[in-house]
MMTF fields as JSON, N, C-alpha, C and O atoms, coordinates in Angstrom:
{
  "mmtfVersion": "1.0.0",
  "mmtfProducer": "UNKNOWN",
  "numBonds": 483,
  "numAtoms": 484,
  "numGroups": 121,
  "numChains": 1,
  "numModels": 1,
  "chainsPerModel": [1],
  "groupsPerChain": [121],
  "chainIdList": ["A"],
  "bondAtomList": [4, 2, 8, 6, 12, 10, 16, 14, 20, 18, 24, 22, 28, 26, 32, 30, 36, 34, 40, 38, 44, 42, 48, 46, 52, 50, 56, 54, 60, 58, 64, 62, 68, 66, 72, 70, 76, 74, 80, 78, 84, 82, 88, 86, 92, 90, 96, 94, 100, 98, 104, 102, 108, 106, 112, 110, 116, 114, 120, 118, 124, 122, 128, 126, 132, 130, 136, 134, 140, 138, 144, 142, 148, 146, 152, 150, 156, 154, 160, 158, 164, 162, 168, 166, 172, 170, 176, 174, 180, 178, 184, 182, 188, 186, 192, 190, 196, 194, 200, 198, 204, 202, 208, 206, 212, 210, 216, 214, 220, 218, 224, 222, 228, 226, 232, 230, 236, 234, 240, 238, 244, 242, 248, 246, 252, 250, 256, 254, 260, 258, 264, 262, 268, 266, 272, 270, 276, 274, 280, 278, 284, 282, 288, 286, 292, 290, 296, 294, 300, 298, 304, 302, 308, 306, 312, 310, 316, 314, 320, 318, 324, 322, 328, 326, 332, 330, 336, 334, 340, 338, 344, 342, 348, 346, 352, 350, 356, 354, 360, 358, 364, 362, 368, 366, 372, 370, 376, 374, 380, 378, 384, 382, 388, 386, 392, 390, 396, 394, 400, 398, 404, 402, 408, 406, 412, 410, 416, 414, 420, 418, 424, 422, 428, 426, 432, 430, 436, 434, 440, 438, 444, 442, 448, 446, 452, 450, 456, 454, 460, 458, 464, 462, 468, 466, 472, 470, 476, 474, 480, 478],
  "bondOrderList": [1, 1, 1, 1, 1, 1, 1, 1, 1, 1, 1, 1, 1, 1, 1, 1, 1, 1, 1, 1, 1, 1, 1, 1, 1, 1, 1, 1, 1, 1, 1, 1, 1, 1, 1, 1, 1, 1, 1, 1, 1, 1, 1, 1, 1, 1, 1, 1, 1, 1, 1, 1, 1, 1, 1, 1, 1, 1, 1, 1, 1, 1, 1, 1, 1, 1, 1, 1, 1, 1, 1, 1, 1, 1, 1, 1, 1, 1, 1, 1, 1, 1, 1, 1, 1, 1, 1, 1, 1, 1, 1, 1, 1, 1, 1, 1, 1, 1, 1, 1, 1, 1, 1, 1, 1, 1, 1, 1, 1, 1, 1, 1, 1, 1, 1, 1, 1, 1, 1, 1],
  "groupList": [{"groupName": "GLN", "atomNameList": ["N", "CA", "C", "O"], "elementList": ["N", "C", "C", "O"], "formalChargeList": [0, 0, 0, 0], "bondAtomList": [1, 0, 2, 1, 3, 2], "bondOrderList": [1, 1, 2], "singleLetterCode": "Q", "chemCompType": "L-PEPTIDE LINKING"}, {"groupName": "VAL", "atomNameList": ["N", "CA", "C", "O"], "elementList": ["N", "C", "C", "O"], "formalChargeList": [0, 0, 0, 0], "bondAtomList": [1, 0, 2, 1, 3, 2], "bondOrderList": [1, 1, 2], "singleLetterCode": "V", "chemCompType": "L-PEPTIDE LINKING"}, {"groupName": "LEU", "atomNameList": ["N", "CA", "C", "O"], "elementList": ["N", "C", "C", "O"], "formalChargeList": [0, 0, 0, 0], "bondAtomList": [1, 0, 2, 1, 3, 2], "bondOrderList": [1, 1, 2], "singleLetterCode": "L", "chemCompType": "L-PEPTIDE LINKING"}, {"groupName": "GLU", "atomNameList": ["N", "CA", "C", "O"], "elementList": ["N", "C", "C", "O"], "formalChargeList": [0, 0, 0, 0], "bondAtomList": [1, 0, 2, 1, 3, 2], "bondOrderList": [1, 1, 2], "singleLetterCode": "E", "chemCompType": "L-PEPTIDE LINKING"}, {"groupName": "SER", "atomNameList": ["N", "CA", "C", "O"], "elementList": ["N", "C", "C", "O"], "formalChargeList": [0, 0, 0, 0], "bondAtomList": [1, 0, 2, 1, 3, 2], "bondOrderList": [1, 1, 2], "singleLetterCode": "S", "chemCompType": "L-PEPTIDE LINKING"}, {"groupName": "GLY", "atomNameList": ["N", "CA", "C", "O"], "elementList": ["N", "C", "C", "O"], "formalChargeList": [0, 0, 0, 0], "bondAtomList": [1, 0, 2, 1, 3, 2], "bondOrderList": [1, 1, 2], "singleLetterCode": "G", "chemCompType": "PEPTIDE LINKING"}, {"groupName": "PRO", "atomNameList": ["N", "CA", "C", "O"], "elementList": ["N", "C", "C", "O"], "formalChargeList": [0, 0, 0, 0], "bondAtomList": [1, 0, 2, 1, 3, 2], "bondOrderList": [1, 1, 2], "singleLetterCode": "P", "chemCompType": "L-PEPTIDE LINKING"}, {"groupName": "ARG", "atomNameList": ["N", "CA", "C", "O"], "elementList": ["N", "C", "C", "O"], "formalChargeList": [0, 0, 0, 0], "bondAtomList": [1, 0, 2, 1, 3, 2], "bondOrderList": [1, 1, 2], "singleLetterCode": "R", "chemCompType": "L-PEPTIDE LINKING"}, {"groupName": "CYS", "atomNameList": ["N", "CA", "C", "O"], "elementList": ["N", "C", "C", "O"], "formalChargeList": [0, 0, 0, 0], "bondAtomList": [1, 0, 2, 1, 3, 2], "bondOrderList": [1, 1, 2], "singleLetterCode": "C", "chemCompType": "L-PEPTIDE LINKING"}, {"groupName": "ALA", "atomNameList": ["N", "CA", "C", "O"], "elementList": ["N", "C", "C", "O"], "formalChargeList": [0, 0, 0, 0], "bondAtomList": [1, 0, 2, 1, 3, 2], "bondOrderList": [1, 1, 2], "singleLetterCode": "A", "chemCompType": "L-PEPTIDE LINKING"}, {"groupName": "ILE", "atomNameList": ["N", "CA", "C", "O"], "elementList": ["N", "C", "C", "O"], "formalChargeList": [0, 0, 0, 0], "bondAtomList": [1, 0, 2, 1, 3, 2], "bondOrderList": [1, 1, 2], "singleLetterCode": "I", "chemCompType": "L-PEPTIDE LINKING"}, {"groupName": "PHE", "atomNameList": ["N", "CA", "C", "O"], "elementList": ["N", "C", "C", "O"], "formalChargeList": [0, 0, 0, 0], "bondAtomList": [1, 0, 2, 1, 3, 2], "bondOrderList": [1, 1, 2], "singleLetterCode": "F", "chemCompType": "L-PEPTIDE LINKING"}, {"groupName": "TYR", "atomNameList": ["N", "CA", "C", "O"], "elementList": ["N", "C", "C", "O"], "formalChargeList": [0, 0, 0, 0], "bondAtomList": [1, 0, 2, 1, 3, 2], "bondOrderList": [1, 1, 2], "singleLetterCode": "Y", "chemCompType": "L-PEPTIDE LINKING"}, {"groupName": "MET", "atomNameList": ["N", "CA", "C", "O"], "elementList": ["N", "C", "C", "O"], "formalChargeList": [0, 0, 0, 0], "bondAtomList": [1, 0, 2, 1, 3, 2], "bondOrderList": [1, 1, 2], "singleLetterCode": "M", "chemCompType": "L-PEPTIDE LINKING"}, {"groupName": "TRP", "atomNameList": ["N", "CA", "C", "O"], "elementList": ["N", "C", "C", "O"], "formalChargeList": [0, 0, 0, 0], "bondAtomList": [1, 0, 2, 1, 3, 2], "bondOrderList": [1, 1, 2], "singleLetterCode": "W", "chemCompType": "L-PEPTIDE LINKING"}, {"groupName": "LYS", "atomNameList": ["N", "CA", "C", "O"], "elementList": ["N", "C", "C", "O"], "formalChargeList": [0, 0, 0, 0], "bondAtomList": [1, 0, 2, 1, 3, 2], "bondOrderList": [1, 1, 2], "singleLetterCode": "K", "chemCompType": "L-PEPTIDE LINKING"}, {"groupName": "THR", "atomNameList": ["N", "CA", "C", "O"], "elementList": ["N", "C", "C", "O"], "formalChargeList": [0, 0, 0, 0], "bondAtomList": [1, 0, 2, 1, 3, 2], "bondOrderList": [1, 1, 2], "singleLetterCode": "T", "chemCompType": "L-PEPTIDE LINKING"}, {"groupName": "ASN", "atomNameList": ["N", "CA", "C", "O"], "elementList": ["N", "C", "C", "O"], "formalChargeList": [0, 0, 0, 0], "bondAtomList": [1, 0, 2, 1, 3, 2], "bondOrderList": [1, 1, 2], "singleLetterCode": "N", "chemCompType": "L-PEPTIDE LINKING"}, {"groupName": "ASP", "atomNameList": ["N", "CA", "C", "O"], "elementList": ["N", "C", "C", "O"], "formalChargeList": [0, 0, 0, 0], "bondAtomList": [1, 0, 2, 1, 3, 2], "bondOrderList": [1, 1, 2], "singleLetterCode": "D", "chemCompType": "L-PEPTIDE LINKING"}],
  "groupTypeList": [0, 1, 0, 2, 1, 3, 4, 5, 5, 5, 2, 1, 0, 6, 5, 5, 4, 2, 7, 2, 4, 8, 9, 9, 4, 5, 4, 10, 11, 1, 10, 12, 5, 13, 5, 14, 12, 7, 0, 9, 6, 5, 15, 0, 7, 3, 2, 1, 9, 16, 10, 16, 4, 5, 5, 16, 16, 17, 12, 16, 18, 6, 1, 15, 5, 7, 11, 16, 10, 11, 7, 18, 17, 6, 15, 17, 16, 1, 12, 2, 0, 13, 17, 3, 2, 15, 6, 3, 18, 16, 9, 2, 12, 12, 8, 15, 5, 18, 10, 7, 18, 7, 4, 16, 7, 12, 1, 13, 17, 12, 14, 5, 0, 5, 16, 0, 1, 16, 1, 4, 4],
  "groupIdList": [1, 2, 3, 4, 5, 6, 7, 8, 9, 10, 11, 12, 13, 14, 15, 16, 17, 18, 19, 20, 21, 22, 23, 24, 25, 26, 27, 28, 29, 30, 31, 32, 33, 34, 35, 36, 37, 38, 39, 40, 41, 42, 43, 44, 45, 46, 47, 48, 49, 50, 51, 52, 53, 54, 55, 56, 57, 58, 59, 60, 61, 62, 63, 64, 65, 66, 67, 68, 69, 70, 71, 72, 73, 74, 75, 76, 77, 78, 79, 80, 81, 82, 83, 84, 85, 86, 87, 88, 89, 90, 91, 92, 93, 94, 95, 96, 97, 98, 99, 100, 101, 102, 103, 104, 105, 106, 107, 108, 109, 110, 111, 112, 113, 114, 115, 116, 117, 118, 119, 120, 121],
  "secStructList": [7, 3, 3, 3, 3, 3, 3, 7, 7, 3, 3, 3, 7, 6, 6, 7, 7, 3, 3, 3, 3, 3, 3, 3, 3, 3, 1, 3, 3, 3, 3, 3, 3, 3, 3, 3, 3, 3, 3, 7, 6, 6, 1, 7, 7, 3, 3, 3, 3, 3, 3, 7, 6, 6, 7, 7, 3, 3, 3, 7, 4, 4, 4, 6, 6, 6, 3, 3, 3, 3, 3, 3, 4, 4, 4, 6, 3, 3, 3, 3, 3, 3, 7, 1, 7, 7, 4, 4, 4, 7, 3, 3, 3, 3, 3, 3, 3, 3, 3, 3, 3, 6, 6, 6, 7, 7, 3, 3, 3, 3, 3, 7, 7, 7, 3, 3, 3, 3, 3, 7, 7],
  "xCoordList": [17.353, 17.043, 15.531, 14.824, 15.045, 13.626, 13.408, 14.195, 12.349, 12.009, 10.503, 9.735, 10.093, 8.698, 8.52, 9.322, 7.482, 7.212, 5.785, 4.837, 5.632, 4.314, 3.827, 4.624, 2.523, 1.914, 0.515, -0.029, -0.055, -1.424, -1.592, -2.718, -0.506, -0.611, -0.962, -0.924, -1.306, -1.653, -2.369, -2.394, -2.949, -3.703, -5.189, -5.707, -5.869, -7.296, -7.973, -7.36, -9.23, -9.991, -10.461, -10.639, -10.664, -11.226, -12.524, -13.374, -12.66, -13.817, -13.64, -14.475, -12.57, -12.311, -11.646, -11.461, -11.291, -10.716, -9.481, -9.339, -8.599, -7.432, -7.177, -7.513, -6.584, -6.148, -4.657, -4.198, -3.911, -2.483, -2.183, -2.853, -1.177, -0.743, 0.724, 1.501, 1.093, 2.481, 2.767, 2.23, 3.607, 3.939, 5.345, 6.306, 5.454, 6.751, 7.242, 6.458, 8.529, 9.101, 10.522, 11.129, 11.037, 12.398, 12.479, 11.654, 13.48, 13.79, 12.91, 13.384, 11.628, 10.646, 10.377, 10.072, 10.494, 10.125, 8.783, 7.873, 8.673, 7.446, 7.266, 8.22, 6.046, 5.695, 4.836, 3.794, 5.266, 4.518, 3.652, 2.807, 3.85, 3.052, 3.455, 4.617, 2.48, 2.73, 1.99, 1.025, 2.449, 1.81, 2.064, 2.933, 1.282, 1.43, 1.765, 1.162, 2.723, 3.126, 3.062, 3.047, 3.026, 3.024, 3.813, 3.945, 4.329, 5.079, 4.747, 4.959, 4.225, 3.929, 5.083, 5.821, 5.254, 6.333, 6.269, 5.213, 7.393, 7.458, 6.929, 6.895, 6.516, 5.978, 6.78, 7.485, 6.652, 7.282, 6.51, 5.313, 7.209, 6.539, 5.61, 6.002, 4.394, 3.422, 2.858, 2.765, 2.49, 1.844, 0.409, -0.3, -0.017, -1.379, -2.218, -3.293, -1.732, -2.473, -1.525, -0.497, -1.874, -1.097, -2.028, -3.22, -1.461, -2.209, -1.251, -0.149, -1.674, -0.858, -1.006, -1.84, -0.186, -0.284, -1.637, -2.091, -2.28, -3.591, -4.752, -5.905, -4.464, -5.51, -6.02, -6.963, -5.422, -5.82, -5.324, -4.154, -6.204, -5.867, -5.863, -6.495, -5.136, -5.064, -4.906, -4.193, -5.572, -5.55, -5.287, -5.67, -4.632, -4.506, -5.851, -6.599, -6.161, -7.476, -7.944, -9.111, -7.087, -7.579, -8.112, -8.849, -7.755, -8.195, -9.241, -9.744, -9.574, -10.561, -11.905, -12.402, -12.472, -13.737, -13.603, -14.575, -12.413, -12.189, -11.22, -11.387, -10.211, -9.188, -9.375, -9.848, -9.0, -9.038, -7.761, -7.396, -7.087, -5.909, -6.303, -7.014, -5.844, -6.095, -4.962, -4.183, -4.871, -3.756, -4.221, -5.235, -3.454, -3.656, -2.384, -1.409, -2.397, -1.183, -0.581, 0.639, -1.393, -0.788, -0.047, 0.877, -0.441, 0.215, 1.278, 1.911, 1.479, 2.446, 2.212, 3.153, 0.957, 0.58, -0.316, -1.209, -0.071, -0.919, -1.472, -0.788, -2.71, -3.391, -3.84, -4.013, -4.022, -4.636, -5.713, -5.411, -6.967, -8.089, -8.387, -8.684, -8.309, -8.492, -9.732, -9.773, -10.728, -11.962, -12.125, -11.468, -12.997, -13.283, -12.0, -11.806, -11.146, -9.838, -9.95, -10.809, -9.063, -9.009, -7.65, -6.681, -7.558, -6.258, -5.181, -4.012, -5.548, -4.576, -4.038, -3.103, -4.617, -4.088, -2.909, -2.236, -2.662, -1.558, -0.23, 0.119, 0.501, 1.762, 2.409, 1.805, 3.65, 4.326, 4.023, 4.32, 3.439, 3.016, 4.018, 4.4, 4.435, 5.421, 4.809, 3.974, 5.234, 4.856, 5.998, 7.166, 5.66, 6.651, 6.215, 5.036, 7.166, 6.874, 7.927, 9.122, 7.476, 8.366, 8.464, 7.493, 9.635, 9.774, 10.97, 12.06, 10.75, 11.845, 12.412, 11.69, 13.678, 14.34, 14.484, 14.846, 14.2, 14.242, 15.651, 15.815, 16.649, 18.026, 18.685, 19.257, 18.607, 19.274, 18.457, 19.018, 17.16, 16.209, 16.132, 15.6, 16.656, 16.563, 15.296, 14.868, 14.695, 13.548, 14.044, 14.805, 13.61, 14.006, 12.802, 11.802, 12.926, 11.935, 12.328, 13.412, 11.455, 11.711, 10.774, 9.6, 11.303, 10.546, 10.52, 11.516, 9.382, 9.301, 9.831, 10.166, 9.908, 10.441, 9.38, 9.709, 8.135, 7.073, 6.311, 6.844, 5.053, 4.216, 3.478, 2.936, 3.46, 2.899, 1.394, 0.856, 0.718, -0.724, -0.969, -0.551, -1.642, -1.958, -3.46, -4.066, -4.056, -5.498, -5.724, -5.429, -6.241, -6.425, -7.461, -7.603, -8.185, -9.14, -8.498, -9.167],
  "yCoordList": [22.768, 21.43, 21.246, 21.456, 20.856, 20.641, 19.201, 18.641, 18.606, 17.266, 17.102, 17.767, 16.205, 15.853, 14.383, 13.543, 14.075, 12.703, 12.342, 12.968, 11.329, 10.858, 9.757, 9.049, 9.626, 8.552, 8.288, 9.097, 7.157, 6.849, 5.808, 5.403, 5.364, 4.345, 2.997, 2.805, 2.066, 0.743, -0.058, 0.311, -1.158, -2.047, -1.769, -1.723, -1.584, -1.295, -2.018, -2.245, -2.372, -3.041, -2.051, -0.869, -2.52, -1.634, -0.998, -1.657, 0.287, 1.025, 1.647, 2.44, 1.302, 1.831, 3.192, 3.793, 3.663, 4.996, 4.977, 4.128, 5.919, 6.166, 7.66, 8.387, 8.105, 9.49, 9.525, 9.016, 10.127, 10.288, 11.641, 12.635, 11.662, 12.898, 13.137, 12.193, 14.392, 14.779, 15.967, 17.056, 15.758, 16.801, 17.33, 16.563, 18.631, 19.281, 19.772, 20.252, 19.651, 20.105, 20.593, 20.333, 21.299, 21.784, 23.279, 24.043, 23.678, 25.095, 25.695, 26.016, 25.84, 26.319, 27.803, 28.255, 28.546, 29.948, 30.151, 30.772, 29.623, 29.724, 28.442, 27.93, 27.932, 26.825, 27.357, 27.969, 27.127, 27.565, 26.409, 25.906, 25.988, 24.908, 23.552, 23.325, 22.658, 21.292, 20.357, 20.751, 19.131, 18.193, 16.748, 16.425, 15.896, 14.455, 13.858, 14.214, 12.954, 12.218, 10.734, 10.335, 9.925, 8.487, 7.784, 8.283, 6.627, 5.823, 4.354, 3.792, 3.747, 2.325, 1.581, 2.171, 0.293, -0.482, -0.437, -0.665, -0.146, -0.097, 1.171, 1.286, 2.129, 3.372, 4.568, 4.486, 5.671, 6.908, 7.521, 7.283, 8.308, 9.034, 10.071, 10.795, 10.142, 11.076, 11.965, 11.578, 13.148, 14.074, 13.629, 13.28, 13.641, 13.268, 14.504, 14.67, 15.366, 16.56, 17.601, 17.269, 18.863, 19.968, 20.956, 21.022, 21.72, 22.782, 23.941, 23.746, 25.137, 26.321, 26.813, 26.318, 27.793, 28.384, 29.041, 29.168, 29.46, 30.081, 29.113, 29.519, 27.829, 26.828, 26.38, 25.592, 26.859, 26.42, 25.002, 24.701, 24.134, 22.73, 22.335, 22.977, 21.26, 20.696, 19.191, 18.711, 18.434, 16.984, 16.376, 16.931, 15.236, 14.471, 13.83, 13.479, 13.678, 13.218, 11.916, 11.829, 10.901, 9.636, 9.716, 8.828, 10.762, 10.843, 11.916, 12.054, 12.669, 13.735, 13.17, 12.191, 13.799, 13.347, 12.302, 12.0, 11.74, 10.703, 11.147, 10.789, 11.925, 12.37, 13.848, 14.62, 14.226, 15.618, 15.962, 15.282, 17.012, 17.493, 18.719, 19.597, 18.775, 19.94, 20.094, 19.166, 21.259, 21.544, 22.242, 22.941, 22.034, 22.691, 23.484, 22.951, 24.74, 25.545, 25.695, 25.61, 25.916, 26.012, 24.747, 24.809, 23.606, 22.346, 21.954, 20.907, 22.784, 22.497, 21.117, 20.362, 20.806, 19.472, 19.545, 20.388, 18.658, 18.512, 17.091, 16.147, 16.948, 15.67, 15.294, 16.151, 14.012, 13.509, 12.514, 11.401, 12.918, 12.029, 11.252, 11.84, 9.943, 9.084, 8.218, 7.392, 8.407, 7.642, 6.824, 7.087, 5.842, 4.994, 4.458, 4.512, 3.949, 3.493, 2.308, 1.44, 2.299, 1.273, 0.584, 1.169, -0.642, -1.317, -0.512, -0.581, 0.247, 1.042, 2.224, 2.893, 2.485, 3.504, 2.986, 3.762, 1.702, 1.112, 1.723, 1.7, 2.267, 2.941, 3.392, 3.341, 3.835, 4.511, 5.998, 6.599, 6.578, 7.974, 8.858, 8.593, 9.917, 10.852, 12.228, 12.671, 12.885, 14.264, 15.186, 14.883, 16.303, 17.305, 18.675, 19.024, 19.445, 20.792, 21.781, 21.486, 22.96, 24.066, 24.925, 25.574, 24.931, 25.518, 26.451, 26.123, 27.62, 28.552, 28.275, 28.324, 27.99, 27.67, 28.918, 29.988, 28.771, 29.896, 30.47, 31.677, 29.619, 30.058, 30.56, 31.65, 29.775, 30.125, 31.077, 31.804, 31.084, 31.877, 31.408, 32.117, 30.232, 29.65, 28.828, 28.188, 28.843, 28.002, 26.727, 26.782, 25.59, 24.31, 23.377, 23.548, 22.401, 21.342, 20.212, 19.641, 19.893, 18.824, 17.66, 17.849, 16.467, 15.245, 14.355, 14.229, 13.743, 12.707, 11.403, 11.315, 10.393, 9.103, 8.168, 7.092, 8.555, 7.79, 6.905, 6.455, 6.664, 5.738, 4.855, 5.346, 3.565, 2.602, 2.52, 2.404, 2.581, 2.37, 1.17, 1.151, 0.177, -1.024, -1.247, -1.347, -1.323, -1.52, -2.911, -3.163, -3.799, -5.186, -5.852, -5.515, -6.804, -7.579, -8.812, -9.585],
  "zCoordList": [14.539, 14.088, 14.015, 15.0, 12.852, 12.609, 12.197, 11.434, 12.695, 12.275, 12.16, 12.855, 11.271, 11.08, 11.422, 11.012, 12.167, 12.565, 12.196, 12.67, 11.347, 10.946, 11.881, 12.496, 11.975, 12.736, 12.186, 11.434, 12.566, 12.196, 11.113, 10.823, 10.506, 9.487, 10.08, 11.295, 9.202, 9.656, 8.596, 7.422, 9.029, 8.152, 8.305, 9.421, 7.185, 7.206, 6.046, 5.003, 6.235, 5.186, 4.129, 4.424, 2.899, 1.876, 2.353, 2.954, 2.077, 2.546, 3.908, 4.343, 4.584, 5.905, 5.874, 4.816, 7.063, 7.21, 8.092, 8.972, 7.845, 8.678, 8.717, 7.782, 9.804, 9.897, 10.187, 11.21, 9.283, 9.454, 10.089, 9.809, 10.939, 11.577, 11.272, 11.123, 11.183, 10.975, 11.874, 11.668, 12.862, 13.821, 13.574, 13.519, 13.429, 13.269, 14.622, 15.441, 14.85, 16.109, 15.885, 14.846, 16.867, 16.802, 16.586, 17.086, 15.839, 15.638, 14.545, 13.455, 14.852, 13.883, 14.075, 15.178, 12.994, 13.006, 12.311, 12.86, 11.104, 10.33, 9.523, 8.937, 9.496, 8.628, 7.496, 7.732, 6.289, 5.117, 4.615, 5.356, 3.383, 2.862, 3.424, 3.762, 3.519, 3.944, 2.998, 2.343, 2.938, 2.039, 2.405, 3.215, 1.786, 1.915, 0.559, -0.454, 0.547, -0.639, -0.331, 0.834, -1.364, -1.148, -2.242, -3.36, -1.895, -2.842, -2.64, -1.566, -3.691, -3.695, -4.353, -5.142, -4.045, -4.664, -6.185, -6.776, -6.81, -8.256, -8.882, -10.107, -8.067, -8.588, -8.08, -7.074, -8.799, -8.368, -7.209, -7.047, -6.413, -5.356, -5.975, -6.891, -5.479, -6.013, -4.921, -3.756, -5.325, -4.417, -4.184, -5.128, -2.933, -2.578, -2.305, -2.88, -1.434, -1.057, -0.504, 0.086, -0.698, -0.143, 0.53, 0.229, 1.446, 2.101, 2.353, 2.867, 1.992, 2.194, 3.624, 4.383, 3.981, 5.31, 5.532, 6.669, 4.447, 4.54, 4.488, 4.633, 4.283, 4.298, 2.942, 2.873, 1.864, 0.535, 0.28, 0.516, -0.2, -0.386, -1.848, -2.687, -2.138, -3.468, -3.342, -2.461, -4.228, -4.162, -5.524, -6.554, -5.516, -6.738, -7.047, -6.135, -8.329, -8.749, -8.095, -7.711, -7.951, -7.386, -5.96, -5.531, -5.218, -3.827, -3.594, -2.479, -4.611, -4.454, -4.008, -4.565, -3.007, -2.46, -1.381, -0.688, -1.225, -0.216, 0.878, 2.044, 0.501, 1.45, 1.769, 0.936, 2.974, 3.392, 4.141, 5.1, 3.708, 4.409, 5.226, 4.737, 6.459, 7.289, 8.281, 8.496, 8.88, 9.775, 11.036, 11.049, 12.095, 13.377, 13.634, 14.163, 13.265, 13.315, 14.723, 14.861, 15.777, 17.112, 17.527, 18.338, 16.982, 17.307, 16.289, 16.427, 15.267, 14.208, 13.606, 13.362, 13.375, 12.922, 11.695, 11.612, 10.754, 9.585, 9.575, 9.97, 9.124, 9.125, 7.719, 6.852, 7.516, 6.299, 6.703, 7.135, 6.562, 6.827, 5.554, 4.514, 5.639, 4.481, 4.688, 5.6, 3.849, 3.897, 2.618, 1.611, 2.674, 1.517, 0.898, -0.316, 1.742, 1.286, 0.335, 0.489, -0.647, -1.666, -1.633, -1.15, -2.132, -2.164, -2.872, -2.491, -3.893, -4.616, -3.814, -4.253, -2.65, -1.755, -0.934, -0.255, -0.991, -0.239, -0.672, -1.852, 0.288, -0.009, 1.288, 2.359, 1.165, 2.25, 2.103, 1.071, 3.126, 3.079, 3.803, 4.942, 3.114, 3.643, 3.836, 3.049, 4.882, 5.143, 4.727, 4.97, 4.105, 3.736, 4.223, 4.154, 4.712, 5.16, 4.707, 4.729, 4.295, 3.978, 5.229, 5.619, 5.858, 7.183, 7.252, 6.784, 7.843, 8.091, 9.473, 10.469, 9.533, 10.779, 11.647, 11.157, 12.929, 13.859, 14.018, 14.197, 13.955, 14.162, 12.885, 12.865, 11.828, 10.576, 9.719, 8.9, 9.89, 9.098, 7.646, 6.792, 7.37, 6.041, 5.915, 6.876, 4.733, 4.438, 3.763, 2.797, 4.274, 3.712, 3.617, 4.314, 2.749, 2.653, 3.597, 3.472, 4.535, 5.487, 5.219, 4.9, 5.353, 5.111, 6.339, 7.051, 6.579, 7.581, 7.026, 5.845, 7.87, 7.448, 6.885, 6.385, 6.958, 6.34, 7.304, 8.319, 6.968, 7.715, 6.713, 5.723, 6.973, 6.027, 6.153, 7.254, 5.016, 4.932, 4.037, 2.879, 4.572, 3.811, 3.833, 4.899, 2.652, 2.519, 1.939, 0.771, 2.753, 2.344, 3.228, 4.404, 2.65, 3.419, 4.019, 4.705]
}
């Protein structure tokens, strides 16, 4: 059994910063790529940032230069540092991980339940 738990969301003023965390736990054998997605009301879920097991990162254009994804492999945790936040960043943020289960040896996509980020004055 594998689960991802996000934390760190909240209310922040425009121009402020937040750091989101996503901790994986359970029957983990190997964690491959991980990523952050977000969904605002009335919009489709979009990819925000990804990071491979080797540390290669990718970002959607609206967050480039403002957001940073990084991971702490011994802690099975991925982070999203969000700076210079804008109202349009307001969304429910989800963590996704490609994880090989220790027992089944199957690779599956696991999703967290999301953490709300609201940017408003």
